């Protein structure tokens, strides 16, 4: 492997900063004159707050303001008729309560402790109305989404599975899962006069935050500065601007001092989205030799009464396997809950749990190896859109993943495989996630000392974006990586899309690639050579010959129009090997193998880390995570890290990432397809299927806690 080229394993360029505490997260900026904001939450799930007694809070030491629906300065973007009304909950704009824990007041004080104390002195009087948080009781109230012209999908005949020789018809439940990044959501906001505002905030997209804050306050986006250089975990929870971020700016304007608003861990369960509780019904029909005749996939998931949230839960069933008849139905059930948000692998992870579990059930009914069943229904073109794939190496994923997990040692009969007193099982779960690319701009500067600096307003929520960008630049320019710096997380930098949908390397990586090519061409011309010359030149010598201290360039990179002709996806096969104790139901996950066709892999080291991180998220989804409602109050009973269980080191033995690593010829010049989401999709069904293979117990309601196995 060539050093500092695409495909190398480069350690994180900001790794030292991160492990030595030098990396500053949005809550760590010491802004002069800082004040602290603490939200007061409603204790009813529906109705109105008719009065707020704030007198004691206002008299408490250090308190500067108590903002309520009755005194809050109006947010222009919340008003009817605003040019760009801000979507979602309009905090303090009126006195309505849509869900328990909705903020009803914001206390600002000179210290965090004083603000916290004063917040508990605020007394609310409510007019309580009936509320609904019980998903199961309300499932019949599911509605087809209003947004995006949503239509249910039919190919061939609906419900054709029912008449097939071999039928699986089952329901799968996924509980509410909460992102719970280690870093709390924090926003520090301050104003310069009445029309310029700066926010340090946890954001997956500084340009998106800039637009939202500008829309909220009726400002020119150039007058809104967003900083989010380091993000301590986000995987969907920071894709949008949340009401508390607007509230921090609103409060800073009122008290004329910087305000830092930090959500509590409990507030993180209700204020910044979650993966919604979802029930899916899958019907599969096949011939006796395992050819699918029909797939039916129906999904119901919860949303908020005040805002609709949708995701692609049923989408994978439309194209992942070859079936002449497919129909899907998707409904959302509005409840008195906070609005959900995308969470890593969003609907596709939810959907693949149901589809891949059902397919496993079918394999046992057919007495067919689960991989063989998938091979019999493999599709070389996209059956949903009738287009060729831009690239697809899923068969190779089956094969390499099976080898790495030791699939040959799997016994078809559940319970037949034992090591000592432990039952041994193997499972597979597959997935796909759209390969996307947005327009992005990068700016490059080469200085006469040989250093290169590149800027783009992207984010790094953890995958090592900056490191990958440095590697793309080093490869394209043919210079060592340690000469290159990449800056992100600043809305003043050139435009880039929000870091989401696994598209950052595809979008921003293309801009970095293209700006490096443009710089190279400029330098060749300055050196009097053809722009596309392949012969090596000394960039610094060219600058010196031209008496230039530096050279700068900005380049926009846009999608390939050819892409319209193709269906573009990353594909994955996850494999799991588990031990299950027959008496206690304890599951030890011995090994997970993630075999992925995600196009060219830019940086093997960070890509492997990302696959491992995604698999750990999948372990949480499969084995431990569940936010539990007490429907008497419409409130979570485990809104904390003690009772909401995320996997820890002891839960994870070995996770191996294997990349097919063949460049996609269509999507972008680097050949990548994206790994952020695919790293999680398929993990939960691989584990559920392995546990069935070990025990003969089919768990269709996540998480798979020991009580469900004994
Ligand atoms: Mo990802 S769920 O688009 O942060």
XYZ file of C-alpha atoms and ligand atoms in Angstrom:
714
model
C 0.000 0.000 0.000
C 1.300 3.400 -1.010
C 1.700 5.710 1.965
C -0.621 8.727 2.234
C -2.720 7.538 -0.685
C -6.436 6.707 -0.790
C -6.729 3.249 0.736
C -4.007 3.816 3.347
C -4.617 3.652 7.111
C -3.980 7.133 8.443
C -4.364 7.816 12.164
C -6.785 10.589 13.026
C -5.327 14.008 12.351
C -7.137 15.267 15.475
C -6.599 12.111 17.515
C -4.037 13.650 19.849
C -6.310 16.653 20.511
C -9.180 14.309 21.278
C -7.350 12.052 23.713
C -5.489 14.829 25.522
C -8.523 17.059 26.142
C -7.298 19.605 23.622
C -10.372 19.194 21.442
C -12.958 21.770 22.455
C -16.608 20.767 22.256
C -19.399 23.319 22.034
C -19.940 23.403 25.805
C -16.288 24.179 26.501
C -15.806 27.657 25.075
C -15.126 30.218 27.762
C -17.009 33.181 26.395
C -16.590 36.343 28.547
C -19.594 37.358 30.623
C -21.211 33.952 30.161
C -24.579 33.126 31.707
C -26.316 29.768 32.006
C -29.718 28.620 30.834
C -31.727 25.770 32.350
C -35.036 24.556 30.933
C -38.085 23.870 33.081
C -40.123 20.932 31.789
C -43.890 20.417 31.818
C -45.183 17.658 34.050
C -48.354 16.986 32.050
C -48.573 15.382 28.604
C -51.338 17.467 27.050
C -53.209 20.694 27.721
C -52.137 24.243 28.416
C -50.056 25.962 31.020
C -52.443 28.581 32.365
C -50.068 30.349 34.753
C -46.448 30.257 35.801
C -45.449 31.593 39.170
C -41.886 32.749 38.580
C -41.582 35.143 41.532
C -39.443 32.892 43.729
C -37.200 31.983 40.801
C -36.733 35.618 39.835
C -35.765 36.502 43.415
C -33.276 33.626 43.668
C -29.569 34.597 43.701
C -27.939 35.297 40.366
C -31.088 34.987 38.256
C -31.197 37.312 35.257
C -34.378 36.225 33.542
C -37.139 33.640 33.510
C -38.513 33.253 30.016
C -42.029 31.817 29.716
C -44.773 31.655 27.087
C -46.258 34.724 28.808
C -43.254 37.037 28.515
C -40.971 35.548 25.839
C -39.755 37.946 23.155
C -41.341 36.787 19.898
C -39.263 34.707 17.537
C -40.055 36.151 14.081
C -39.738 32.795 12.295
C -42.390 31.307 14.605
C -45.014 33.834 13.552
C -47.755 33.096 11.052
C -46.854 34.671 7.733
C -43.097 34.548 8.373
C -41.243 34.121 5.105
C -39.597 30.886 6.299
C -41.518 29.637 9.288
C -39.373 27.443 11.478
C -40.700 23.878 11.593
C -41.434 21.832 14.650
C -42.124 22.878 18.198
C -42.238 26.637 18.678
C -40.916 26.945 22.186
C -42.528 29.640 24.403
C -44.566 30.892 21.425
C -47.847 29.842 23.032
C -48.990 28.023 26.140
C -49.927 24.664 24.583
C -48.439 21.429 25.916
C -48.024 18.572 23.437
C -45.944 16.126 25.483
C -44.691 15.517 28.981
C -41.294 17.189 29.557
C -41.898 19.863 26.931
C -40.049 22.991 28.110
C -42.343 25.645 29.578
C -39.733 28.068 30.923
C -36.056 28.928 30.622
C -34.177 30.265 33.623
C -31.009 32.283 33.000
C -28.577 32.870 35.856
C -24.935 33.755 36.407
C -23.964 30.172 37.246
C -25.271 26.798 36.132
C -26.013 25.781 39.714
C -28.013 28.924 40.441
C -29.985 28.482 37.221
C -30.675 24.851 38.119
C -31.842 25.812 41.604
C -34.062 28.641 40.368
C -35.569 26.362 37.714
C -37.027 24.144 40.436
C -38.738 27.162 42.042
C -40.931 27.801 38.985
C -44.494 26.688 39.680
C -46.890 25.854 36.878
C -50.669 25.736 36.824
C -52.134 23.612 34.063
C -55.349 22.951 32.282
C -54.946 19.233 31.688
C -56.423 17.552 28.638
C -56.642 13.849 27.757
C -53.507 12.503 26.166
C -52.375 9.393 24.317
C -48.901 7.899 24.598
C -49.839 4.222 24.396
C -48.729 3.126 20.929
C -50.368 -0.298 21.089
C -53.722 1.142 22.104
C -53.599 3.722 19.318
C -52.139 1.750 16.452
C -55.477 1.818 14.609
C -55.165 5.613 14.481
C -52.148 5.306 12.178
C -52.314 7.652 9.192
C -50.538 7.746 5.855
C -47.874 10.467 6.033
C -48.938 13.887 4.758
C -45.403 14.875 3.828
C -43.723 14.283 0.489
C -46.739 12.967 -1.399
C -46.296 9.623 0.324
C -47.848 6.654 -1.500
C -47.938 3.014 -0.538
C -45.992 0.807 -2.936
C -47.270 -2.072 -5.047
C -45.370 -4.097 -7.629
C -47.309 -6.925 -9.248
C -50.051 -8.106 -6.939
C -50.552 -7.000 -3.329
C -50.415 -9.695 -0.624
C -49.405 -12.332 -3.185
C -47.415 -14.078 -0.450
C -50.604 -15.467 1.065
C -51.102 -17.910 -1.817
C -47.523 -19.202 -1.972
C -46.612 -22.824 -1.113
C -44.435 -21.686 1.821
C -45.511 -18.697 3.904
C -44.073 -16.651 6.771
C -46.298 -14.029 8.337
C -45.017 -12.418 11.505
C -44.890 -9.169 13.479
C -41.721 -7.524 14.733
C -41.426 -4.819 17.348
C -38.706 -2.280 17.803
C -38.955 -0.172 20.972
C -38.037 3.488 21.175
C -34.283 3.912 21.091
C -32.568 7.131 22.119
C -29.346 8.420 20.518
C -27.701 9.180 23.848
C -24.362 10.495 22.592
C -21.866 11.000 25.407
C -21.792 14.760 24.778
C -24.939 16.508 25.929
C -26.537 18.916 23.494
C -25.190 22.349 24.387
C -25.621 25.731 22.746
C -23.751 28.905 23.659
C -25.261 31.936 21.950
C -24.296 35.608 21.941
C -25.265 38.666 19.958
C -23.326 41.512 18.459
C -25.943 44.275 18.359
C -29.434 43.291 17.258
C -28.694 41.591 14.009
C -25.583 39.435 14.417
C -25.521 36.252 16.404
C -22.899 33.572 17.060
C -23.630 30.040 18.262
C -21.296 27.348 19.515
C -23.574 24.377 19.144
C -23.576 20.640 18.609
C -24.414 20.407 14.921
C -24.097 17.915 12.085
C -24.475 20.778 9.622
C -23.219 24.272 10.360
C -24.709 25.649 7.132
C -28.085 24.112 7.938
C -27.918 25.584 11.463
C -26.975 28.940 9.975
C -30.054 28.886 7.702
C -32.392 27.786 10.513
C -31.179 30.381 13.008
C -31.333 33.071 10.315
C -34.918 32.025 9.489
C -35.891 32.010 13.177
C -34.662 35.540 13.818
C -35.284 37.006 10.357
C -31.573 37.603 9.776
C -29.340 37.525 6.761
C -27.534 34.155 7.008
C -24.208 36.011 6.684
C -24.990 37.552 10.069
C -25.263 34.154 11.730
C -22.010 32.457 12.722
C -22.179 28.776 13.679
C -19.207 26.974 15.229
C -19.196 23.232 15.753
C -15.641 22.038 15.339
C -15.839 18.937 17.491
C -18.982 16.914 18.042
C -19.021 14.311 20.799
C -21.284 11.867 19.036
C -24.432 12.576 17.049
C -25.909 10.045 14.625
C -29.001 11.877 13.642
C -29.769 13.844 16.812
C -27.994 16.944 15.477
C -29.225 16.849 11.883
C -31.614 19.718 12.547
C -31.789 22.847 14.654
C -33.807 22.106 17.774
C -36.053 24.531 19.691
C -33.607 24.788 22.608
C -30.934 26.173 20.282
C -33.291 28.926 19.169
C -34.248 29.478 22.832
C -30.580 29.983 23.771
C -30.279 32.739 21.166
C -33.614 34.215 22.251
C -32.411 34.325 25.865
C -29.031 35.815 24.946
C -30.808 38.595 23.105
C -32.985 39.304 26.122
C -30.266 39.345 28.791
C -27.740 40.942 26.415
C -25.086 38.460 27.532
C -23.906 35.116 26.171
C -26.128 32.229 27.279
C -25.029 28.617 27.496
C -27.946 26.206 27.490
C -27.148 22.587 28.319
C -29.771 19.854 28.162
C -29.803 17.422 31.046
C -29.413 13.717 30.264
C -33.113 13.276 31.007
C -34.004 16.091 28.595
C -31.904 14.330 25.942
C -34.627 11.640 25.924
C -37.343 14.050 24.846
C -35.820 17.145 23.188
C -33.536 15.866 20.442
C -35.317 12.984 18.741
C -35.053 9.207 18.928
C -35.668 6.101 16.833
C -39.440 5.659 17.022
C -41.279 2.666 18.441
C -42.272 0.631 15.375
C -44.351 -2.470 14.714
C -43.856 -4.178 11.380
C -45.714 -7.014 9.768
C -43.859 -9.039 7.169
C -45.453 -11.545 4.847
C -43.147 -13.685 2.738
C -44.284 -16.285 0.252
C -41.950 -18.649 -1.575
C -41.890 -21.679 -3.793
C -40.717 -24.948 -2.247
C -37.267 -24.353 -3.712
C -36.985 -20.945 -2.071
C -37.889 -18.437 -4.781
C -39.796 -15.487 -3.365
C -43.248 -15.029 -4.877
C -44.414 -12.184 -2.703
C -43.199 -9.747 -0.037
C -45.564 -7.623 2.024
C -44.096 -5.183 4.510
C -46.338 -3.025 6.688
C -44.990 -0.616 9.264
C -46.549 1.558 11.949
C -44.399 3.920 13.974
C -45.036 6.696 16.431
C -44.726 10.376 15.699
C -45.594 13.582 17.555
C -48.998 15.265 17.449
C -47.259 18.559 16.600
C -44.908 17.314 13.872
C -44.813 14.369 11.506
C -41.671 12.258 11.310
C -41.204 9.634 8.615
C -38.381 7.316 7.610
C -37.711 4.558 5.098
C -38.696 1.559 7.235
C -40.321 -0.360 4.374
C -37.951 0.731 1.600
C -35.474 -2.172 1.717
C -38.247 -4.657 0.971
C -38.887 -2.938 -2.358
C -35.531 -3.731 -3.945
C -33.210 -5.913 -1.860
C -34.571 -9.215 -3.208
C -36.031 -10.358 -6.468
C -39.744 -10.888 -6.065
C -42.398 -10.359 -8.745
C -44.912 -9.162 -6.164
C -44.091 -6.625 -3.473
C -46.317 -4.269 -1.554
C -45.526 -2.004 1.350
C -47.599 0.133 3.662
C -46.297 2.781 6.021
C -48.292 4.638 8.637
C -47.450 6.963 11.484
C -49.341 7.132 14.772
C -49.447 10.646 16.268
C -49.018 10.577 20.044
C -48.280 13.024 22.863
C -44.541 12.471 22.585
C -41.547 14.485 21.438
C -40.870 14.220 17.722
C -38.582 11.361 16.570
C -35.494 11.943 14.402
C -33.298 9.849 12.167
C -31.003 7.599 14.210
C -28.077 5.871 12.513
C -29.218 3.679 9.625
C -32.613 5.244 10.310
C -35.678 3.417 8.920
C -33.515 1.008 6.961
C -32.149 -0.496 10.183
C -35.678 -0.818 11.557
C -36.939 -2.336 8.306
C -34.050 -4.722 7.855
C -34.588 -6.122 11.356
C -38.069 -7.234 10.266
C -37.272 -8.312 6.702
C -34.043 -10.147 7.545
C -35.606 -11.876 10.556
C -38.546 -13.027 8.414
C -36.192 -14.274 5.717
C -34.364 -16.285 8.369
C -37.678 -17.755 9.501
C -38.393 -18.688 5.889
C -35.015 -20.426 5.558
C -35.919 -22.784 8.422
C -39.358 -23.498 6.921
C -37.657 -24.336 3.623
C -34.837 -26.224 5.302
C -32.449 -24.086 3.283
C -29.215 -22.361 4.339
C -29.993 -18.647 4.940
C -27.190 -17.591 2.580
C -28.425 -19.965 -0.120
C -31.936 -18.503 0.272
C -30.530 -15.018 -0.317
C -28.562 -16.217 -3.334
C -31.716 -17.731 -4.869
C -33.375 -14.338 -4.651
C -30.389 -12.229 -5.636
C -31.063 -9.451 -8.059
C -28.543 -8.080 -10.537
C -30.668 -5.032 -11.337
C -32.871 -2.859 -9.147
C -36.320 -4.495 -9.356
C -38.019 -1.390 -7.932
C -36.760 1.157 -10.446
C -35.734 -1.153 -13.297
C -32.267 0.351 -13.383
C -28.826 -1.210 -13.200
C -26.915 -0.854 -9.944
C -23.967 1.539 -10.201
C -22.085 -1.291 -8.451
C -23.114 -4.235 -6.294
C -20.862 -6.835 -4.703
C -23.273 -8.295 -2.179
C -22.511 -11.887 -3.247
C -18.882 -11.253 -2.392
C -20.033 -9.914 1.000
C -21.931 -13.173 1.674
C -18.899 -15.225 0.769
C -16.173 -13.274 2.567
C -18.323 -12.684 5.643
C -19.262 -16.372 5.853
C -15.601 -17.355 5.750
C -14.621 -14.855 8.425
C -17.368 -15.890 10.877
C -16.770 -19.621 10.315
C -20.200 -20.261 8.750
C -19.098 -23.782 7.785
C -19.282 -24.666 11.506
C -22.940 -23.606 11.708
C -25.410 -26.413 12.352
C -28.782 -25.971 10.674
C -30.676 -27.519 13.589
C -31.214 -25.014 16.446
C -29.752 -26.244 19.718
C -27.516 -28.780 17.989
C -24.302 -26.833 18.383
C -22.712 -26.710 21.835
C -19.461 -25.610 23.391
C -19.386 -26.843 26.978
C -22.691 -25.771 28.490
C -23.189 -22.923 26.009
C -25.419 -23.141 22.948
C -23.686 -21.849 19.826
C -25.432 -20.045 16.975
C -24.631 -18.248 13.747
C -26.746 -15.652 11.964
C -26.727 -13.334 8.991
C -28.488 -10.004 8.401
C -28.184 -7.894 5.264
C -28.818 -4.313 4.407
C -28.611 -1.565 1.862
C -28.456 2.190 2.155
C -28.722 4.750 -0.642
C -25.415 6.154 -1.875
C -25.845 9.904 -2.076
C -23.865 12.929 -3.088
C -24.651 16.589 -2.512
C -23.065 19.711 -3.927
C -20.101 20.866 -1.891
C -17.444 23.541 -2.106
C -13.850 23.448 -0.874
C -11.241 26.169 -0.676
C -7.554 25.357 -0.885
C -4.440 27.381 -0.103
C -0.903 26.312 -0.917
C 1.773 28.341 0.868
C 5.409 28.716 -0.157
C 6.506 26.643 2.874
C 4.829 23.697 1.157
C 1.843 23.489 3.485
C -1.681 23.088 2.202
C -4.833 24.191 3.993
C -8.326 23.176 2.897
C -11.601 24.484 4.278
C -15.193 23.353 3.877
C -18.229 23.880 6.113
C -18.765 20.198 6.786
C -18.854 18.507 10.196
C -17.149 15.602 11.872
C -19.550 13.835 14.207
C -16.992 11.102 14.849
C -16.091 9.201 11.670
C -12.812 11.032 11.140
C -13.954 13.244 8.288
C -10.955 15.566 8.472
C -8.580 12.604 8.305
C -10.267 11.197 5.196
C -10.182 14.610 3.540
C -6.462 14.934 4.241
C -5.885 11.528 2.664
C -7.894 12.404 -0.459
C -5.911 15.649 -0.789
C -2.562 13.938 -0.195
C -3.349 11.344 -2.841
C -4.648 13.844 -5.394
C -1.788 16.302 -4.924
C 0.852 13.611 -4.406
C 2.251 15.203 -1.236
C 2.632 13.846 2.317
C -0.449 13.952 4.555
C 1.410 15.831 7.289
C 1.719 18.856 5.001
C -2.059 19.146 4.814
C -4.597 20.569 7.245
C -8.357 20.359 6.788
C -10.698 22.704 8.638
C -14.440 22.170 9.173
C -17.300 22.977 11.561
C -17.445 26.703 10.771
C -20.336 28.266 8.854
C -18.008 30.904 7.384
C -16.272 28.206 5.337
C -17.437 27.301 1.819
C -20.778 25.540 1.556
C -21.115 21.845 2.342
C -24.127 19.647 3.077
C -25.117 18.507 6.544
C -23.225 15.411 7.663
C -25.961 12.828 7.276
C -27.120 10.020 5.070
C -23.584 8.598 4.831
C -22.796 11.155 2.141
C -19.948 13.287 3.498
C -16.984 11.554 1.885
C -18.975 11.349 -1.353
C -19.960 15.051 -1.299
C -17.134 16.861 0.456
C -14.505 14.326 -0.599
C -15.421 15.115 -4.222
C -14.994 18.837 -3.558
C -11.612 18.189 -1.952
C -10.596 15.979 -4.849
C -11.770 18.524 -7.417
C -10.159 21.528 -5.714
C -6.848 19.640 -5.552
C -7.089 18.774 -9.263
C -7.843 22.436 -10.033
C -4.863 23.594 -7.973
C -2.591 21.091 -9.659
C -3.717 22.221 -13.100
C -3.154 25.857 -12.180
C 0.362 25.057 -11.001
C 1.154 23.100 -14.189
C 0.024 26.067 -16.273
C 2.095 28.423 -14.097
C 5.040 26.110 -14.748
C 4.407 26.340 -18.490
C 3.253 22.720 -18.839
C -0.029 21.262 -20.113
C -2.696 21.338 -17.374
C -3.204 17.576 -17.520
C 0.495 16.738 -17.520
C 1.362 13.645 -15.498
C 4.976 14.532 -14.982
C 5.823 15.365 -11.353
C 6.560 19.000 -10.508
C 7.728 20.800 -7.398
C 4.752 22.960 -6.378
C 6.812 25.154 -4.062
C 9.385 25.813 -6.788
C 6.566 26.918 -9.095
C 5.350 29.406 -6.489
C 8.872 30.747 -5.997
C 9.497 31.098 -9.735
C 6.324 33.174 -9.910
C 7.209 35.189 -6.795
C 4.026 34.161 -5.082
C 3.819 33.627 -1.300
C 0.747 31.441 -1.772
C -1.960 30.412 -4.167
C -5.653 29.984 -3.388
C -8.573 28.392 -5.169
C -12.225 27.615 -4.482
C -14.030 24.867 -6.328
C -17.603 23.604 -6.306
C -18.242 19.933 -6.961
C -21.599 18.729 -8.250
C -23.134 15.318 -8.819
C -22.520 13.279 -11.956
C -25.549 13.612 -14.331
C -24.890 10.004 -15.463
C -25.950 8.941 -11.971
C -29.631 9.280 -12.986
C -29.290 6.102 -15.019
C -28.317 3.970 -12.020
C -29.544 2.802 -8.666
C -26.853 3.515 -6.137
C -26.551 1.746 -2.806
C -24.007 0.516 -0.315
C -24.677 -3.131 0.538
C -23.774 -5.151 3.592
C -23.887 -8.587 5.112
C -23.452 -8.738 8.862
C -22.659 -12.056 10.501
C -22.832 -12.917 14.175
C -21.636 -15.816 16.291
C -23.202 -16.076 19.742
C -23.096 -18.240 22.811
C -26.320 -18.490 24.780
C -26.579 -20.006 28.219
C -29.602 -22.354 28.270
C -30.383 -21.779 31.962
C -29.799 -18.059 32.416
C -30.475 -16.779 28.895
C -27.213 -14.856 28.975
C -25.926 -14.060 25.494
C -22.229 -13.661 24.781
C -21.588 -12.138 21.400
C -18.426 -13.968 20.383
C -17.902 -12.273 17.078
C -19.516 -9.915 14.614
C -18.282 -9.669 11.038
C -19.375 -6.706 8.950
C -18.708 -7.297 5.283
C -19.466 -4.254 3.223
C -19.618 -3.156 -0.374
C -19.313 0.606 0.060
C -17.195 1.342 -2.975
C -13.641 2.524 -2.491
C -12.522 2.830 1.120
C -10.573 6.059 1.625
C -9.017 5.387 5.023
C -9.049 1.799 6.273
C -8.280 2.658 9.861
C -11.100 5.157 10.442
C -13.474 3.177 8.200
C -12.914 0.056 10.314
C -13.471 2.102 13.472
C -16.690 3.418 12.012
C -17.893 -0.086 11.155
C -17.082 -1.217 14.690
C -18.913 1.777 16.186
C -21.960 1.099 14.032
C -21.945 -2.565 15.028
C -21.839 -1.573 18.707
C -24.910 0.585 18.022
C -26.516 -2.497 16.463
C -25.676 -4.542 19.558
C -27.507 -1.913 21.631
C -30.486 -2.101 19.295
C -30.569 -5.898 19.431
C -29.704 -6.592 23.043
C -30.152 -3.720 25.494
C -31.746 -0.458 24.384
C -35.352 0.402 25.176
C -36.871 3.657 26.368
C -39.916 2.705 28.424
C -43.015 4.857 28.814
C -45.273 4.926 31.813
C -48.508 5.561 29.971
C -50.301 6.705 33.122
C -48.211 9.879 32.985
C -46.896 9.815 29.428
C -43.373 9.947 30.759
C -40.242 7.824 30.411
C -39.357 5.774 33.458
C -35.746 5.167 32.378
C -34.600 8.530 31.058
C -31.053 8.156 32.326
C -27.879 6.206 31.644
C -28.361 3.904 34.646
C -31.651 2.411 33.470
C -31.326 2.868 29.703
C -28.657 0.367 28.780
C -26.114 0.969 26.054
C -23.477 -1.686 25.357
C -20.202 -1.388 27.240
C -16.788 -2.894 26.522
C -17.655 -6.111 28.345
C -20.553 -6.694 25.916
C -18.267 -6.645 22.901
C -15.725 -9.364 22.191
C -14.642 -9.164 18.567
C -15.900 -7.079 15.673
C -14.227 -7.374 12.316
C -14.844 -5.111 9.338
C -14.194 -6.450 5.858
C -14.404 -4.164 2.863
C -14.927 -5.293 -0.719
C -13.153 -2.029 -1.558
C -14.013 -1.828 -5.261
C -14.598 1.728 -6.500
C -18.084 2.682 -7.618
C -17.642 3.993 -11.172
C -20.573 6.429 -11.129
C -21.245 8.296 -7.909
C -18.129 10.418 -7.425
C -14.528 10.721 -8.579
C -13.166 8.907 -5.501
C -15.418 5.860 -6.008
C -16.956 5.799 -2.512
C -20.563 4.906 -1.589
C -20.751 5.605 2.162
C -20.533 3.498 5.333
C -22.075 5.585 8.145
C -25.521 3.998 8.124
C -24.766 0.599 6.614
C -22.502 -0.079 9.601
C -25.596 -0.530 11.778
C -28.218 -1.858 9.356
C -28.309 -5.649 9.506
C -26.587 -6.050 12.883
C -29.761 -6.603 14.940
C -31.216 -9.293 12.639
C -27.813 -11.028 12.410
C -27.841 -11.287 16.214
C -31.512 -12.288 16.488
C -30.951 -14.953 13.815
C -27.801 -16.250 15.531
C -29.699 -16.475 18.820
C -32.468 -18.461 17.107
C -29.876 -20.776 15.555
C -28.403 -21.339 19.026
C -31.646 -21.760 20.969
C -34.622 -22.280 18.668
C -36.188 -19.209 20.320
C -37.373 -16.575 17.854
C -37.428 -13.173 19.528
C -39.466 -10.716 17.474
C -39.514 -7.953 20.075
C -36.265 -6.133 20.658
C -34.259 -5.908 22.803
C -33.389 -9.591 23.287
C -33.044 -9.561 27.062
C -32.267 -12.818 28.920
C -35.857 -13.196 30.188
C -36.992 -13.724 26.595
C -34.620 -16.681 26.195
C -35.555 -18.790 29.214
Mo -27.441 10.075 9.988
S -29.069 9.101 10.854
O -28.093 10.790 8.570
O -26.945 11.218 11.164
